[in-house]
Amino acid sequence: GSVSKTNSLSIVHLKRDLQLPTILKDHDEDNEGYSEGKVVNTRFGSFPHTTLIGLPWGSQVRASIVDTGSRGRRDKQDEKKRKREEADAEEHANKTRKLEDGNDDEASTPGAAKDEKEAVAAASGFIHLLPPTPENWTSSLPHRTQVVYTPDYSYILHRIRARPGTNIIEAGAGSGSFTHASARAVFSGMAREEANGSATKKRKLGKVWSFEFHEQRHEKLQLELQEHGLEGLVQVTHRDVCEEGFLVDGASPGADAVFLDLPAPWLALPHLSRSTPPPPKLRPSAPGTPGDTNGTMELATPQLWISPLNPTAPVHICTFSPCIEQVQRTVSVMRRLGWVDIEMVEISQKRFEIRRDRIGIENGAQRGLLTTPANVDEALARLVEVEGTFKSFHENGEKVEVKKKDKSNPNNREKILESLVDNKVYKEGNLTHKSEPEVKTHTSYLVFAVLPPEWSEEDEKRARRTWDIKI
Ligand code: SAM
């Protein structure tokens, strides 16, 4: 939908790199003690859920002054703790991201409110209400592990050809960042058809078959998927895939695509074979399997082998590993198991920080900017601003009041817009950019490969007929 709804996830966007995912409630089932019902408390003020329900996505919402009603002192301490935690999270984010976006700390919002007075001042802040997209979820989800970020998963989903109808195997699920993105990839085509009013013929929906061996992570993800209405699209299984493979209730997910974000993907690869079981040396240890000897799975008969893959289509895989040694082992096992078109890619996404260098006399002079009378005037005016007083050089020798130095951030969007109206923004200084250092952009190496469908007796016969080949 295009508006926020009760009991649905929405993203409360405070500023760049600071978002709070929130399930909006029209009543206070946790009995927090606010007369307004449930309230999102942030360093930019308080936002009762009721003021956030039914708004078009993207709305800017001003903070409210909330009535703390029956809230006791302990509850207030909890609130302060949460604000402190939020401030810490923000400080952490700011260490790497210094750009201003929307809320301006210096100008309109104080830090974490220390008392009632500050709380009232905090009410002048605002948030933007954003829709729950995989991108917004990725940047706001509670981290339980390292996660796959949008630049990587958009490329991965494209390369493994995830689209409506695709069955994707994913392991490990971790914090569910990739899970949410892949759920949209296998589903969204259907939604688009419905939106066009042309959903006459039913299309096969794909599914994400997700695996996670850490019990709490598995439980938490299941809960989140329920809250986000994705249970039907994603099936999470609590499982060590290196030991037990990818069948679900003994049946094949029929996967067309696979994504492995595991410390040792090469141990999971033998389970991703086609109908022929993997060669004995590469077969995983499966204690308790009939015919198991010395930890090497010896299948009684090949017929017992069930492949988790779609038997009729090429299967596209991506493995995600931070170290090159992991890549080497993965590629080596892929080769032995018949994967082809093996390729490694590294996504190097950089954020460029665009800043306006305010021209002081010194650096202006260094850049040879003091060459025209206009530039000299500008530089002089700046010097005067710094000193705070200005003796007029006009005949009357009067002392001229100089505007107090504007200490607020010159990159504040409103200021820039104001300057634009005066058509003078270039006078604020040169636009320069800085990119993040190389090392920060390394996430992981992506290994892609394809497992072709098996060549069956039927295929052989068909080919011989087609090409008229006699035995
Ligand atoms: N891709 C995830 C995301 O975007 O949020 C993050 C995955 S995290 C880096 C790796 C996860 O794999 C961990 O949660 C870990 O518990 C799980 N894991 C590691 N070995 C596993 C195995 N053999 N079977 C199932 N899960 C495993």
Coordinates of C-alpha atoms and ligand atoms in Angstrom, one line a residue:
G1 CA 0.0 0.0 0.0
S2 CA 1.0 3.6 -0.3
V3 CA 0.2 4.5 3.3
S4 CA 1.3 3.3 6.7
K5 CA -1.0 0.7 8.4
T6 CA -1.7 -0.5 11.9
N7 CA 0.2 -3.7 12.9
S8 CA 2.5 -3.3 9.9
L9 CA 6.2 -2.5 9.7
S10 CA 7.3 1.0 8.9
I11 CA 10.7 2.6 9.0
V12 CA 11.1 5.7 11.2
H13 CA 13.9 7.5 9.4
L14 CA 15.7 9.9 11.7
K15 CA 18.6 10.8 9.5
R16 CA 21.0 9.1 7.2
D17 CA 22.3 5.8 8.7
L18 CA 19.8 6.1 11.6
Q19 CA 16.5 4.4 11.2
L20 CA 14.2 2.6 13.6
P21 CA 12.1 -0.2 12.2
T22 CA 8.7 0.0 14.0
I23 CA 5.5 -2.1 13.9
L24 CA 2.8 0.5 14.3
K25 CA 0.2 -0.1 17.0
D26 CA -3.0 1.8 17.5
H27 CA -3.1 0.8 21.2
D28 CA -0.6 0.1 23.8
E29 CA -0.5 -3.6 24.5
D30 CA 2.8 -3.3 26.5
N31 CA 1.2 -0.8 28.7
E32 CA 4.0 1.7 28.5
G33 CA 2.0 4.3 30.4
Y34 CA 1.7 7.0 27.8
S35 CA -1.8 8.4 27.4
E36 CA -1.2 8.6 23.7
G37 CA -0.6 4.8 23.5
K38 CA 2.7 3.5 22.0
V39 CA 5.3 6.1 21.4
V40 CA 8.6 6.1 19.4
N41 CA 11.1 8.0 21.5
T42 CA 14.0 9.4 19.7
R43 CA 16.6 12.1 20.2
F44 CA 14.6 14.1 17.8
G45 CA 11.6 14.0 20.0
S46 CA 8.6 11.7 20.7
F47 CA 6.3 10.3 18.0
P48 CA 3.1 8.5 19.2
H49 CA 2.3 5.6 16.8
T50 CA -1.2 7.1 16.3
T51 CA 0.4 10.1 14.6
L52 CA 2.3 7.8 12.2
I53 CA -0.6 5.5 11.1
G54 CA -2.4 6.2 7.8
L55 CA 0.3 8.6 6.4
P56 CA 1.6 8.5 2.9
W57 CA 5.1 7.0 2.8
G58 CA 7.7 9.6 2.8
S59 CA 5.7 12.0 5.0
Q60 CA 7.7 14.3 7.3
V61 CA 6.3 14.1 10.8
R62 CA 7.0 16.7 13.5
A63 CA 7.6 15.5 17.1
S64 CA 4.7 15.7 19.6
I65 CA 4.9 16.7 23.2
V66 CA 3.7 13.5 24.9
D67 CA 1.9 13.1 28.1
T68 CA 3.8 10.5 30.1
G69 CA 0.6 9.7 32.0
S70 CA 1.2 7.0 34.6
R71 CA 4.7 6.2 33.6
G72 CA 6.8 5.6 36.6
R73 CA 10.4 6.7 37.2
R74 CA 11.7 3.3 36.2
D75 CA 10.0 3.6 32.8
K76 CA 11.6 7.0 32.3
Q77 CA 15.0 5.6 33.1
D78 CA 14.4 2.9 30.5
E79 CA 13.5 5.6 28.0
K80 CA 16.7 7.5 28.8
K81 CA 18.7 4.3 28.4
R82 CA 17.2 3.8 25.0
K83 CA 18.0 7.3 23.9
R84 CA 21.5 6.9 25.1
E85 CA 21.8 3.7 23.1
E86 CA 20.4 5.4 20.1
A87 CA 22.9 8.3 20.5
D88 CA 25.7 5.7 20.7
A89 CA 24.5 4.0 17.5
E90 CA 24.3 7.4 15.8
E91 CA 27.8 8.4 17.0
H92 CA 29.1 5.1 15.6
A93 CA 27.4 5.8 12.3
N94 CA 28.7 9.3 12.2
K95 CA 32.3 8.2 12.6
T96 CA 32.0 6.9 9.1
R97 CA 29.3 9.0 7.6
K98 CA 29.5 12.7 8.3
L99 CA 27.0 14.1 5.8
E100 CA 24.0 15.9 7.1
D101 CA 20.6 14.8 5.9
G102 CA 17.4 16.3 7.0
N103 CA 17.6 16.8 10.8
D104 CA 20.2 19.3 11.7
D105 CA 21.7 18.6 15.2
E106 CA 23.0 22.1 15.8
A107 CA 20.1 24.1 14.5
S108 CA 16.9 22.3 15.4
T109 CA 17.5 19.4 17.7
P110 CA 19.3 19.0 21.0
G111 CA 21.1 15.8 22.0
A112 CA 19.4 13.2 24.2
A113 CA 16.9 15.1 26.3
K114 CA 18.2 15.3 29.9
D115 CA 15.2 16.9 31.5
E116 CA 11.7 18.1 30.7
K117 CA 12.9 21.4 29.3
E118 CA 15.0 19.6 26.8
A119 CA 12.3 17.2 26.1
V120 CA 10.1 20.0 25.0
A121 CA 12.9 21.4 22.9
A122 CA 13.3 18.0 21.3
A123 CA 9.7 18.2 20.2
S124 CA 10.8 20.5 17.4
G125 CA 12.6 17.6 15.6
F126 CA 11.1 15.5 12.9
I127 CA 11.3 12.1 11.2
H128 CA 10.4 10.8 7.8
L129 CA 8.1 7.7 7.6
L130 CA 9.4 5.2 5.1
P131 CA 7.9 2.1 3.6
P132 CA 9.3 -1.3 4.6
T133 CA 11.5 -2.3 1.5
P134 CA 14.3 -4.8 1.6
E135 CA 16.7 -1.8 1.3
N136 CA 15.2 0.0 4.3
W137 CA 15.1 -3.2 6.3
T138 CA 18.8 -3.9 5.5
S139 CA 19.8 -0.5 6.7
S140 CA 17.7 -0.7 9.9
L141 CA 17.5 -4.3 10.9
P142 CA 18.8 -5.6 14.3
H143 CA 22.2 -7.1 13.5
R144 CA 22.8 -10.6 14.8
T145 CA 25.6 -11.3 12.3
Q146 CA 27.4 -9.6 9.5
V147 CA 24.9 -8.9 6.8
V148 CA 24.8 -8.7 3.0
Y149 CA 24.2 -5.1 1.9
T150 CA 22.1 -3.8 -1.0
P151 CA 25.0 -3.3 -3.5
D152 CA 26.1 -6.9 -3.1
Y153 CA 22.6 -8.5 -3.0
S154 CA 21.2 -6.6 -6.0
Y155 CA 24.1 -7.8 -8.1
I156 CA 23.9 -11.3 -6.7
L157 CA 20.2 -11.7 -7.3
H158 CA 20.7 -10.5 -10.8
R159 CA 23.5 -12.9 -11.5
I160 CA 21.7 -16.0 -10.0
R161 CA 18.7 -15.0 -12.1
A162 CA 16.3 -14.7 -9.2
R163 CA 12.9 -13.7 -10.6
P164 CA 9.2 -14.5 -9.9
G165 CA 8.9 -18.2 -9.8
T166 CA 12.5 -19.0 -8.8
N167 CA 13.2 -21.3 -6.0
I168 CA 16.2 -20.1 -4.1
I169 CA 18.2 -22.0 -1.5
E170 CA 19.9 -19.6 1.0
A171 CA 22.3 -20.6 3.8
G172 CA 23.0 -19.3 6.4
A173 CA 20.2 -16.9 7.0
G174 CA 22.0 -14.9 9.7
S175 CA 20.2 -11.6 10.2
G176 CA 17.9 -12.1 7.3
S177 CA 19.1 -9.2 5.1
F178 CA 19.5 -11.4 2.0
T179 CA 16.4 -13.4 2.9
H180 CA 14.2 -10.3 2.6
A181 CA 15.7 -9.2 -0.7
S182 CA 15.4 -12.6 -2.2
A183 CA 11.8 -12.9 -1.0
R184 CA 10.9 -9.8 -3.0
A185 CA 12.8 -11.0 -6.0
V186 CA 10.8 -14.3 -6.3
F187 CA 7.5 -12.5 -5.5
S188 CA 7.4 -9.0 -6.9
G189 CA 6.4 -10.0 -10.5
M190 CA 3.1 -11.2 -9.2
A191 CA 2.4 -8.1 -7.3
R192 CA 3.2 -6.0 -10.4
E193 CA 0.8 -8.0 -12.5
E194 CA -1.9 -7.5 -9.9
A195 CA -1.3 -3.8 -9.8
N196 CA -1.8 -3.6 -13.6
G197 CA -5.1 -5.3 -13.2
S198 CA -3.9 -8.1 -15.5
A199 CA -3.6 -10.9 -13.0
T200 CA -5.8 -13.2 -15.0
K201 CA -3.6 -16.2 -15.3
K202 CA -2.0 -17.5 -12.1
R203 CA 1.8 -17.4 -12.1
K204 CA 3.9 -19.9 -10.2
L205 CA 5.3 -18.2 -7.2
G206 CA 8.9 -18.9 -6.2
K207 CA 10.1 -19.5 -2.7
V208 CA 13.1 -18.9 -0.5
W209 CA 14.4 -22.0 1.2
S210 CA 16.5 -20.6 4.0
F211 CA 18.7 -22.5 6.4
E212 CA 20.3 -21.4 9.7
F213 CA 22.0 -23.6 12.3
H214 CA 22.1 -21.1 15.2
E215 CA 18.9 -21.7 17.2
Q216 CA 18.2 -18.1 18.4
R217 CA 18.9 -16.6 14.9
H218 CA 16.6 -19.2 13.4
E219 CA 13.8 -18.4 15.9
K220 CA 14.3 -14.6 15.6
L221 CA 14.1 -14.7 11.8
Q222 CA 11.0 -16.8 11.8
L223 CA 9.3 -14.3 14.1
E224 CA 10.4 -11.4 11.9
L225 CA 9.1 -13.1 8.7
Q226 CA 5.8 -13.6 10.4
E227 CA 5.6 -10.0 11.5
H228 CA 6.5 -8.9 7.9
G229 CA 3.9 -11.3 6.4
L230 CA 6.5 -13.3 4.5
E231 CA 6.0 -16.8 6.1
G232 CA 4.4 -18.2 2.9
L233 CA 7.3 -17.0 0.8
V234 CA 10.2 -18.0 3.0
Q235 CA 10.7 -21.4 4.7
V236 CA 13.4 -21.3 7.3
T237 CA 14.8 -24.6 8.5
H238 CA 16.9 -25.0 11.6
R239 CA 19.8 -27.1 10.1
D240 CA 23.5 -27.5 9.7
V241 CA 23.6 -27.7 5.9
C242 CA 27.2 -28.9 5.8
E243 CA 26.1 -32.0 7.7
E244 CA 22.6 -32.5 6.6
G245 CA 22.1 -30.9 3.2
F246 CA 19.1 -29.1 1.8
L247 CA 16.1 -31.4 1.6
V248 CA 13.1 -30.1 3.5
D249 CA 11.0 -32.8 5.2
G250 CA 12.8 -35.3 2.9
A251 CA 11.6 -33.5 -0.2
S252 CA 13.6 -31.4 -2.8
P253 CA 13.1 -27.6 -2.8
G254 CA 13.8 -27.9 -6.6
A255 CA 16.2 -25.0 -6.4
D256 CA 17.0 -23.0 -9.5
A257 CA 19.4 -20.7 -7.6
V258 CA 21.6 -21.0 -4.5
F259 CA 23.3 -18.4 -2.3
L260 CA 25.8 -19.6 0.3
D261 CA 26.9 -17.1 3.0
L262 CA 28.8 -19.7 5.2
P263 CA 32.3 -19.9 6.6
A264 CA 33.0 -23.1 4.6
P265 CA 30.7 -23.2 1.6
W266 CA 32.8 -26.0 0.0
L267 CA 31.5 -28.4 2.7
A268 CA 27.9 -27.6 1.6
L269 CA 28.6 -28.0 -2.1
P270 CA 28.5 -31.8 -2.3
H271 CA 24.9 -31.7 -1.1
L272 CA 24.1 -29.5 -4.1
S273 CA 24.7 -32.3 -6.7
R274 CA 22.3 -33.5 -9.3
S275 CA 20.6 -36.9 -9.4
T276 CA 24.0 -38.6 -9.4
P277 CA 25.5 -38.5 -5.9
P278 CA 28.8 -36.8 -5.6
P279 CA 32.0 -38.8 -5.9
P280 CA 32.9 -40.6 -2.6
K281 CA 35.8 -38.4 -1.8
L282 CA 33.6 -35.3 -1.9
R283 CA 30.6 -36.8 -0.2
P284 CA 29.8 -35.2 3.1
S285 CA 30.0 -37.0 6.4
A286 CA 26.5 -38.0 7.4
P287 CA 26.5 -40.0 10.5
G288 CA 23.6 -42.4 10.7
T289 CA 23.1 -42.6 7.0
P290 CA 22.6 -46.2 5.8
G291 CA 26.0 -47.5 4.7
D292 CA 28.0 -44.7 6.4
T293 CA 31.6 -45.8 6.9
N294 CA 34.3 -43.7 8.6
G295 CA 32.2 -40.6 8.3
T296 CA 32.1 -40.8 4.5
M297 CA 28.6 -41.3 3.2
E298 CA 28.4 -44.4 1.1
L299 CA 25.0 -44.6 -0.4
A300 CA 23.5 -48.1 -0.5
T301 CA 22.1 -47.4 -4.0
P302 CA 22.3 -44.2 -6.0
Q303 CA 18.4 -44.2 -6.1
L304 CA 18.4 -43.1 -2.5
W305 CA 20.0 -39.9 -3.5
I306 CA 17.6 -37.0 -3.8
S307 CA 19.0 -33.8 -5.3
P308 CA 17.7 -30.5 -3.8
L309 CA 18.0 -28.9 -7.3
N310 CA 15.6 -28.3 -10.2
P311 CA 16.5 -31.3 -12.5
T312 CA 15.4 -29.6 -15.7
A313 CA 17.2 -26.2 -15.6
P314 CA 20.7 -24.9 -15.1
V315 CA 21.3 -23.9 -11.5
H316 CA 23.0 -20.6 -10.7
I317 CA 25.0 -20.3 -7.5
C318 CA 26.8 -17.6 -5.6
T319 CA 29.0 -18.0 -2.6
F320 CA 30.0 -15.1 -0.4
S321 CA 33.4 -15.2 1.3
P322 CA 35.5 -12.5 2.8
C323 CA 38.9 -14.3 2.3
I324 CA 40.6 -15.4 -0.9
E325 CA 41.6 -18.7 0.7
Q326 CA 37.9 -19.5 1.1
V327 CA 37.4 -18.7 -2.5
Q328 CA 40.2 -21.0 -3.6
R329 CA 38.8 -24.0 -1.7
T330 CA 35.3 -23.2 -3.0
V331 CA 36.4 -23.0 -6.7
S332 CA 38.4 -26.1 -6.4
V333 CA 35.5 -28.2 -5.1
M334 CA 33.1 -26.5 -7.6
R335 CA 35.4 -27.7 -10.5
R336 CA 35.4 -31.3 -9.2
L337 CA 31.7 -31.3 -8.9
G338 CA 31.0 -30.2 -12.4
W339 CA 30.1 -26.5 -12.0
V340 CA 31.0 -24.5 -15.0
D341 CA 31.4 -20.7 -15.9
I342 CA 33.1 -20.2 -12.5
E343 CA 33.9 -16.6 -11.9
M344 CA 34.9 -14.4 -9.0
V345 CA 33.6 -10.8 -8.6
E346 CA 34.2 -8.2 -6.0
I347 CA 31.7 -5.4 -5.7
S348 CA 33.5 -2.1 -4.8
Q349 CA 30.8 0.3 -3.8
K350 CA 32.0 3.7 -2.6
R351 CA 30.2 6.5 -1.0
F352 CA 31.4 9.9 -2.2
E353 CA 31.3 12.6 0.3
I354 CA 30.5 15.9 -1.4
R355 CA 31.4 19.0 0.7
R356 CA 31.7 22.6 0.1
D357 CA 35.1 24.0 1.2
R358 CA 34.5 27.3 2.8
I359 CA 37.1 29.7 1.4
G360 CA 39.2 31.3 4.0
I361 CA 41.7 34.0 3.0
E362 CA 44.6 31.6 3.3
N363 CA 43.4 28.7 1.2
G364 CA 41.7 31.1 -1.2
A365 CA 45.0 32.8 -1.7
Q366 CA 46.8 29.5 -2.2
R367 CA 44.4 28.6 -4.9
G368 CA 45.0 32.0 -6.6
L369 CA 41.5 33.1 -5.9
L370 CA 42.4 36.6 -4.7
T371 CA 42.9 37.8 -8.2
T372 CA 39.8 39.9 -8.7
P373 CA 38.5 42.8 -6.7
A374 CA 35.3 40.8 -6.0
N375 CA 37.2 37.9 -4.5
V376 CA 39.3 40.2 -2.4
D377 CA 36.1 41.8 -1.0
E378 CA 34.7 38.4 -0.2
A379 CA 37.8 37.2 1.6
L380 CA 38.0 40.5 3.6
A381 CA 34.4 40.1 4.6
R382 CA 35.2 36.6 5.9
L383 CA 38.1 37.9 7.9
V384 CA 35.9 40.5 9.5
E385 CA 33.3 37.8 10.4
V386 CA 36.0 35.8 12.2
E387 CA 37.2 38.8 14.2
G388 CA 33.6 39.8 15.0
T389 CA 34.1 43.6 14.5
F390 CA 34.6 45.8 11.6
K391 CA 36.0 49.3 11.5
S392 CA 34.5 51.1 8.6
F393 CA 37.0 52.5 6.1
H394 CA 34.4 55.1 5.1
E395 CA 35.0 58.7 5.8
N396 CA 32.8 58.9 9.0
G397 CA 35.0 56.2 10.6
E398 CA 31.9 54.7 12.2
K399 CA 32.0 51.3 13.8
V400 CA 29.9 49.0 11.8
E401 CA 27.9 46.2 13.4
V402 CA 28.8 42.9 11.8
K403 CA 26.4 40.0 11.8
K404 CA 27.4 37.4 14.4
K405 CA 29.2 34.5 12.8
D406 CA 26.8 31.8 11.7
K407 CA 28.0 28.8 13.5
S408 CA 25.5 26.3 12.0
N409 CA 26.5 23.8 9.5
P410 CA 27.1 25.4 6.1
N411 CA 26.0 22.2 4.4
N412 CA 22.6 22.3 5.9
R413 CA 20.2 21.7 3.1
E414 CA 17.9 24.7 3.9
K415 CA 20.9 27.0 4.0
I416 CA 22.1 25.8 0.6
L417 CA 18.6 26.3 -0.8
E418 CA 18.5 29.8 0.7
S419 CA 21.8 30.6 -1.0
L420 CA 20.5 29.2 -4.2
V421 CA 17.6 31.7 -4.1
D422 CA 20.1 34.5 -3.9
N423 CA 22.0 32.8 -6.7
K424 CA 25.2 33.0 -4.6
V425 CA 25.8 29.4 -3.6
Y426 CA 29.1 29.2 -5.4
K427 CA 30.4 32.0 -3.1
E428 CA 30.2 29.5 -0.2
G429 CA 33.3 27.8 -1.6
N430 CA 34.4 25.0 -3.9
L431 CA 32.6 21.8 -4.1
T432 CA 35.0 19.0 -3.5
H433 CA 34.6 15.2 -3.0
K434 CA 36.3 12.5 -1.1
S435 CA 35.7 8.8 -1.5
E436 CA 35.9 6.2 1.3
P437 CA 39.2 4.5 1.6
E438 CA 39.6 1.3 -0.4
V439 CA 39.8 -1.1 2.6
K440 CA 36.4 -0.1 4.0
T441 CA 34.6 -1.1 0.8
H442 CA 35.7 -4.7 0.8
T443 CA 32.8 -6.8 1.9
S444 CA 33.3 -10.2 0.3
Y445 CA 34.4 -12.1 -2.8
L446 CA 31.5 -13.4 -4.8
V447 CA 32.0 -16.7 -6.6
F448 CA 29.5 -17.4 -9.4
A449 CA 29.0 -20.7 -11.2
V450 CA 26.4 -22.7 -13.1
L451 CA 25.6 -26.4 -12.8
P452 CA 24.1 -27.5 -16.2
P453 CA 21.2 -30.0 -16.2
E454 CA 22.2 -33.6 -16.5
W455 CA 22.5 -35.2 -19.9
S456 CA 19.9 -38.0 -19.8
E457 CA 19.4 -41.0 -22.0
E458 CA 16.3 -39.2 -23.3
D459 CA 18.4 -36.2 -24.2
E460 CA 20.9 -38.4 -26.0
K461 CA 18.2 -40.1 -28.0
R462 CA 16.6 -36.7 -28.9
A463 CA 19.9 -35.3 -30.0
R464 CA 20.7 -38.3 -32.1
R465 CA 17.3 -38.0 -33.8
T466 CA 17.7 -34.3 -34.3
W467 CA 21.2 -34.6 -35.8
D468 CA 20.4 -37.9 -37.5
I469 CA 23.4 -39.6 -35.9
K470 CA 23.6 -43.4 -36.3
I471 CA 25.2 -45.4 -33.6
Ligands
SAM1 N1 23.5 -13.6 4.7 C1 23.0 -13.2 6.0 C2 22.4 -11.8 6.0 O1 22.4 -11.1 4.9 O2 21.9 -11.4 7.0 C3 24.2 -13.3 7.0 C4 24.8 -14.6 7.1 S1 25.9 -14.8 8.4 C5 27.3 -14.0 7.8 C6 26.3 -16.5 8.4 C7 25.3 -17.4 9.1 O3 25.5 -18.7 8.7 C8 25.4 -17.3 10.6 O4 24.1 -16.9 11.1 C9 25.7 -18.7 11.0 O5 25.0 -19.1 12.2 C10 25.2 -19.5 9.8 N2 25.9 -20.8 9.5 C11 27.2 -21.0 9.6 N3 27.5 -22.3 9.3 C12 26.3 -22.9 9.0 C13 25.9 -24.2 8.6 N4 26.8 -25.2 8.5 N5 24.5 -24.5 8.5 C14 23.6 -23.5 8.6 N6 23.9 -22.2 9.0 C15 25.3 -21.9 9.2

